[in-house]
């Protein structure tokens, strides 16, 4: 890898933008599903994002990836975007938001495991412990924030989304080395949009009958969490390891709770705040950089 494998200020800023936009997606999806099917929401969201990418490519004159990478990127786009959004949208018709939040929080651990196998990223015991602590914090946030959490067979679709997302994050990274980040992201979106086309054929009719507010939710999904969110996330992936960047997904449920506090007046409990603090601590621990021994210490160790 020739990319900068560390979390600098710019990478953290990109992650922050992605998380803030992504945290609003779950509510927007649930709102849009009142007028659109899961396939129609997925198609509309990805189509709007793809249109934004097409305009960006034209304005910035960004080249598409090398032709020999097209097939691999198309497969990644279908898995990471078509499958992910279709499964998540379908699950949200039945699965409680708290249950989905807990299951989606398996993405960092899954991404870390795939990174270790696929990209040979070394995971230290500190990283593994930090990821575990952060997951405990997320569960505590969800269980104490008043959200309904229950067992539902449809939750298996969320697990499919988790695996698809992890494959997408890890699989893209090698292509950033030999292609531009924006070109790679745009191409996967074009493929992902085509993958949802058979499931959203009723979209024109649904748009004609949907209220303006639900159409606005689709526009928000396509522009903010999708176009802006994925550009920011992939920009962070371009600068740091996939396991490091994905660990910040643990922040999404606490951010959602804070958004609900500010916008809806839903005050979190002390246990919810404690869970958020545990999550932050786990992510910090997972991404803490090991101190490298000084040359004098290293030389003394070799002589002893």
Coordinates of C-alpha atoms in Angstrom, one line a residue:
X1 CA 0.0 0.0 0.0
X2 CA 1.3 3.4 -0.9
X3 CA -1.4 5.3 0.9
X4 CA -0.9 7.0 4.2
X5 CA -1.9 4.4 6.7
X6 CA -2.6 6.7 9.7
X7 CA -5.5 8.7 11.1
X8 CA -4.5 12.3 10.5
X9 CA -6.7 15.4 11.0
X10 CA -8.0 15.3 7.4
X11 CA -9.0 11.6 7.7
X12 CA -10.8 12.3 11.0
X13 CA -12.7 15.3 9.3
X14 CA -13.8 13.0 6.5
X15 CA -15.0 10.4 9.0
X16 CA -16.9 13.1 10.9
X17 CA -18.7 14.2 7.7
X18 CA -19.6 10.7 6.8
X19 CA -20.9 9.8 10.2
X20 CA -23.0 12.9 10.6
X21 CA -24.7 12.3 7.2
X22 CA -25.0 8.5 7.7
X23 CA -26.6 8.9 11.1
X24 CA -29.6 10.7 9.5
X25 CA -30.1 7.9 6.9
X26 CA -32.0 5.5 9.1
X27 CA -34.8 8.0 9.9
X28 CA -35.0 9.1 6.3
X29 CA -35.3 5.5 5.1
X30 CA -38.1 4.8 7.5
X31 CA -39.8 8.0 6.5
X32 CA -39.5 7.3 2.7
X33 CA -40.8 3.7 3.2
X34 CA -44.2 5.1 3.9
X35 CA -44.6 5.8 0.1
X36 CA -42.0 3.7 -1.5
X37 CA -41.0 0.0 -1.5
X38 CA -37.5 -1.0 -0.2
X39 CA -36.3 -1.5 -3.8
X40 CA -37.7 1.8 -4.9
X41 CA -35.9 3.6 -2.0
X42 CA -32.6 1.8 -2.9
X43 CA -32.9 2.7 -6.6
X44 CA -33.8 6.3 -6.0
X45 CA -31.1 6.8 -3.5
X46 CA -28.3 5.2 -5.6
X47 CA -29.6 6.9 -8.8
X48 CA -29.5 10.3 -7.3
X49 CA -26.0 9.6 -5.9
X50 CA -24.9 8.3 -9.3
X51 CA -26.3 11.5 -11.0
X52 CA -24.3 13.6 -8.6
X53 CA -21.1 11.5 -9.4
X54 CA -21.7 11.8 -13.1
X55 CA -21.9 15.6 -12.8
X56 CA -18.7 15.6 -10.6
X57 CA -16.8 13.5 -13.1
X58 CA -17.8 15.8 -15.9
X59 CA -17.0 19.0 -14.1
X60 CA -13.7 17.8 -12.6
X61 CA -12.8 15.7 -15.6
X62 CA -12.1 12.8 -13.4
X63 CA -11.2 9.6 -15.4
X64 CA -13.0 6.3 -14.7
X65 CA -10.8 3.5 -13.3
X66 CA -8.7 1.4 -15.7
X67 CA -10.8 -0.9 -17.8
X68 CA -9.3 -4.1 -16.5
X69 CA -10.7 -3.1 -13.0
X70 CA -14.2 -2.6 -14.2
X71 CA -15.5 -6.1 -13.6
X72 CA -14.1 -6.3 -10.1
X73 CA -15.4 -2.9 -9.2
X74 CA -18.8 -3.7 -10.7
X75 CA -19.1 -6.8 -8.4
X76 CA -18.1 -4.7 -5.4
X77 CA -20.7 -2.1 -6.3
X78 CA -23.5 -4.7 -6.6
X79 CA -22.4 -6.3 -3.3
X80 CA -21.6 -3.2 -1.3
X81 CA -24.4 -0.9 -2.6
X82 CA -27.2 -2.9 -4.2
X83 CA -27.2 -5.8 -1.8
X84 CA -26.5 -3.6 1.2
X85 CA -29.3 -1.1 0.6
X86 CA -31.9 -3.6 -0.6
X87 CA -31.4 -5.8 2.5
X88 CA -31.2 -2.9 4.9
X89 CA -34.3 -1.2 3.5
X90 CA -36.3 -4.5 3.5
X91 CA -35.2 -5.2 7.1
X92 CA -36.3 -1.7 8.2
X93 CA -39.9 -2.6 7.3
X94 CA -39.9 -5.1 10.2
X95 CA -36.8 -4.7 12.4
X96 CA -36.8 -2.2 15.2
X97 CA -34.3 0.6 14.9
X98 CA -32.5 -0.5 18.1
X99 CA -32.0 -4.0 16.8
X100 CA -30.7 -2.7 13.4
X101 CA -28.3 -0.3 15.2
X102 CA -26.8 -3.1 17.3
X103 CA -26.4 -5.4 14.2
X104 CA -25.0 -2.7 12.0
X105 CA -22.4 -2.1 14.7
X106 CA -20.9 -5.5 13.8
X107 CA -19.5 -3.8 10.6
X108 CA -16.2 -2.6 12.3
X109 CA -15.4 -6.0 13.7
X110 CA -16.3 -7.7 10.4
X111 CA -14.2 -5.2 8.4
X112 CA -11.3 -5.7 10.8
X113 CA -11.4 -9.4 10.3
X114 CA -11.6 -9.1 6.5
X115 CA -8.8 -6.6 6.5
X116 CA -6.6 -9.0 8.4
X117 CA -7.3 -11.8 5.9
X118 CA -7.6 -9.9 2.7
X119 CA -5.3 -6.9 3.0
X120 CA -3.0 -8.5 5.6
X121 CA -3.6 -5.6 8.0
X122 CA -2.1 -6.5 11.4
X123 CA -4.6 -6.2 14.3
X124 CA -2.9 -5.7 17.7
X125 CA -4.5 -7.0 20.9
X126 CA -5.2 -3.4 21.8
X127 CA -7.2 -2.9 18.7
X128 CA -9.3 -6.0 19.3
X129 CA -9.9 -5.1 22.9
X130 CA -10.9 -1.6 21.9
X131 CA -13.4 -2.8 19.3
X132 CA -15.0 -5.1 21.8
X133 CA -15.3 -2.3 24.4
X134 CA -16.8 0.0 21.8
X135 CA -19.4 -2.7 20.9
X136 CA -20.4 -3.0 24.5
X137 CA -20.8 0.7 24.7
X138 CA -23.0 0.7 21.6
X139 CA -25.3 -2.0 23.0
X140 CA -25.6 -0.1 26.2
X141 CA -26.6 3.1 24.3
X142 CA -29.3 1.3 22.3
X143 CA -30.7 -0.6 25.3
X144 CA -31.0 2.5 27.5
X145 CA -32.2 5.0 24.8
X146 CA -35.8 3.8 24.8
X147 CA -35.6 2.0 21.5
X148 CA -37.4 -1.2 20.9
X149 CA -35.1 -4.2 20.7
X150 CA -36.5 -7.6 19.9
X151 CA -35.6 -10.8 18.1
X152 CA -37.0 -10.8 14.5
X153 CA -36.1 -13.2 11.7
X154 CA -35.9 -10.3 9.3
X155 CA -32.8 -9.2 11.2
X156 CA -30.8 -11.7 9.2
X157 CA -31.0 -9.3 6.3
X158 CA -29.2 -6.7 8.4
X159 CA -26.4 -9.3 8.9
X160 CA -26.2 -9.7 5.1
X161 CA -25.9 -5.9 4.9
X162 CA -23.1 -6.0 7.5
X163 CA -21.1 -8.5 5.5
X164 CA -21.8 -6.7 2.2
X165 CA -20.6 -3.4 3.7
X166 CA -17.4 -4.9 5.1
X167 CA -16.6 -6.5 1.7
X168 CA -17.2 -3.2 0.0
X169 CA -15.0 -1.2 2.4
X170 CA -12.1 -3.7 2.3
X171 CA -12.4 -4.6 -1.4
X172 CA -12.2 -1.0 -2.7
X173 CA -9.0 -0.1 -0.9
X174 CA -6.5 -1.8 -3.3
X175 CA -8.1 0.0 -6.2
X176 CA -7.5 3.4 -4.6
X177 CA -3.8 2.8 -5.1
X178 CA -3.9 2.6 -8.9
X179 CA -7.0 4.6 -9.6
X180 CA -8.5 7.9 -8.4
X181 CA -10.7 7.7 -5.3
X182 CA -13.6 9.6 -6.9
X183 CA -13.4 7.5 -10.1
X184 CA -13.5 4.3 -8.1
X185 CA -16.4 5.4 -5.9
X186 CA -18.4 6.7 -8.9
X187 CA -18.0 3.5 -10.9
X188 CA -19.2 1.4 -8.0
X189 CA -22.2 3.6 -7.7
X190 CA -23.1 3.2 -11.4
X191 CA -22.9 -0.6 -11.0
X192 CA -24.8 -0.5 -7.7
X193 CA -27.6 1.6 -9.3
X194 CA -28.0 -0.9 -12.2
X195 CA -28.1 -3.7 -9.6
X196 CA -31.2 -2.2 -7.9
X197 CA -33.0 -1.4 -11.2
X198 CA -35.0 -4.7 -11.3
X199 CA -36.3 -4.1 -7.8
X200 CA -37.4 -0.5 -8.3
X201 CA -39.3 -0.6 -11.6
X202 CA -42.4 0.9 -10.0
X203 CA -40.5 4.1 -8.9
X204 CA -42.0 6.4 -11.5
X205 CA -45.5 5.5 -10.5
X206 CA -44.7 5.8 -6.8
X207 CA -43.1 9.2 -7.4
X208 CA -46.3 10.4 -9.1
X209 CA -48.4 9.5 -6.0
X210 CA -46.0 10.3 -3.2
X211 CA -46.2 13.5 -1.1
X212 CA -43.5 16.1 -1.5
X213 CA -42.1 15.3 2.0
X214 CA -41.4 11.7 1.1
X215 CA -39.8 12.7 -2.2
X216 CA -37.7 15.1 -0.2
X217 CA -36.5 12.2 2.0
X218 CA -35.3 10.4 -1.1
X219 CA -33.5 13.5 -2.3
X220 CA -31.8 13.8 1.1
X221 CA -30.8 10.2 1.1
X222 CA -29.3 10.4 -2.4
X223 CA -27.3 13.6 -1.8
X224 CA -26.3 13.7 1.9
X225 CA -25.8 10.2 3.2
X226 CA -25.0 8.7 -0.2
X227 CA -23.1 11.1 -2.4
X228 CA -21.4 13.2 0.3
X229 CA -21.2 10.5 2.9
X230 CA -19.6 7.9 0.6
X231 CA -17.1 10.4 -0.8
X232 CA -16.0 11.4 2.7
X233 CA -15.8 7.8 3.9
X234 CA -13.7 6.6 0.9
X235 CA -11.5 9.7 1.2
X236 CA -10.8 8.5 4.8
X237 CA -10.2 5.0 3.6
X238 CA -7.7 6.3 1.1
X239 CA -5.7 7.9 4.0
X240 CA -5.9 5.2 6.7
X241 CA -6.4 1.5 7.1
X242 CA -9.9 0.0 6.6
X243 CA -10.0 -1.5 10.1
X244 CA -9.1 1.9 11.7
X245 CA -11.7 3.9 9.7
X246 CA -14.5 1.4 10.1
X247 CA -14.1 1.4 13.9
X248 CA -15.7 4.9 13.9
X249 CA -19.0 3.4 12.8
X250 CA -19.4 2.6 16.5
X251 CA -20.1 6.4 16.9
X252 CA -23.2 6.3 14.7
X253 CA -25.8 5.2 17.4
X254 CA -24.5 7.7 20.0
X255 CA -24.6 10.4 17.4
X256 CA -28.2 9.4 16.5
X257 CA -29.1 9.7 20.2
X258 CA -27.5 13.2 20.4
X259 CA -29.4 14.2 17.2
X260 CA -32.7 13.0 18.8
X261 CA -31.8 15.0 22.0
X262 CA -31.2 18.3 20.0
X263 CA -33.9 18.0 17.4
X264 CA -36.6 16.0 19.1
X265 CA -36.0 16.8 22.8
X266 CA -35.4 13.1 23.6
X267 CA -33.2 13.4 26.6
X268 CA -30.7 10.5 27.1
X269 CA -30.4 8.7 30.4
X270 CA -27.2 8.6 32.4
X271 CA -26.7 5.0 31.3
X272 CA -27.0 6.1 27.7
X273 CA -24.4 8.8 28.2
X274 CA -22.2 6.2 30.0
X275 CA -22.6 3.9 27.0
X276 CA -21.5 6.7 24.7
X277 CA -18.5 7.4 26.9
X278 CA -17.6 3.7 26.8
X279 CA -17.9 3.7 23.0
X280 CA -15.6 6.7 22.6
X281 CA -13.1 5.1 24.9
X282 CA -13.1 1.8 22.9
X283 CA -12.6 3.6 19.6
X284 CA -9.8 5.7 21.1
X285 CA -8.1 2.5 22.4
X286 CA -8.6 0.7 19.1
X287 CA -6.9 3.5 17.2
X288 CA -4.2 4.4 19.7
X289 CA -0.8 4.3 18.1
X290 CA 1.9 2.2 19.7
X291 CA 5.0 4.0 20.8
X292 CA 8.0 3.1 18.9
X293 CA 11.1 2.4 21.0
X294 CA 13.9 4.9 20.7
X295 CA 17.0 3.8 18.8
X296 CA 19.0 3.7 22.1
X297 CA 16.5 1.4 23.8
X298 CA 16.3 -0.8 20.7
X299 CA 20.0 -1.1 20.5
X300 CA 20.3 -2.0 24.1
X301 CA 17.6 -4.6 23.8
X302 CA 19.5 -6.3 20.9
X303 CA 22.8 -6.3 22.9
X304 CA 21.2 -7.9 26.0

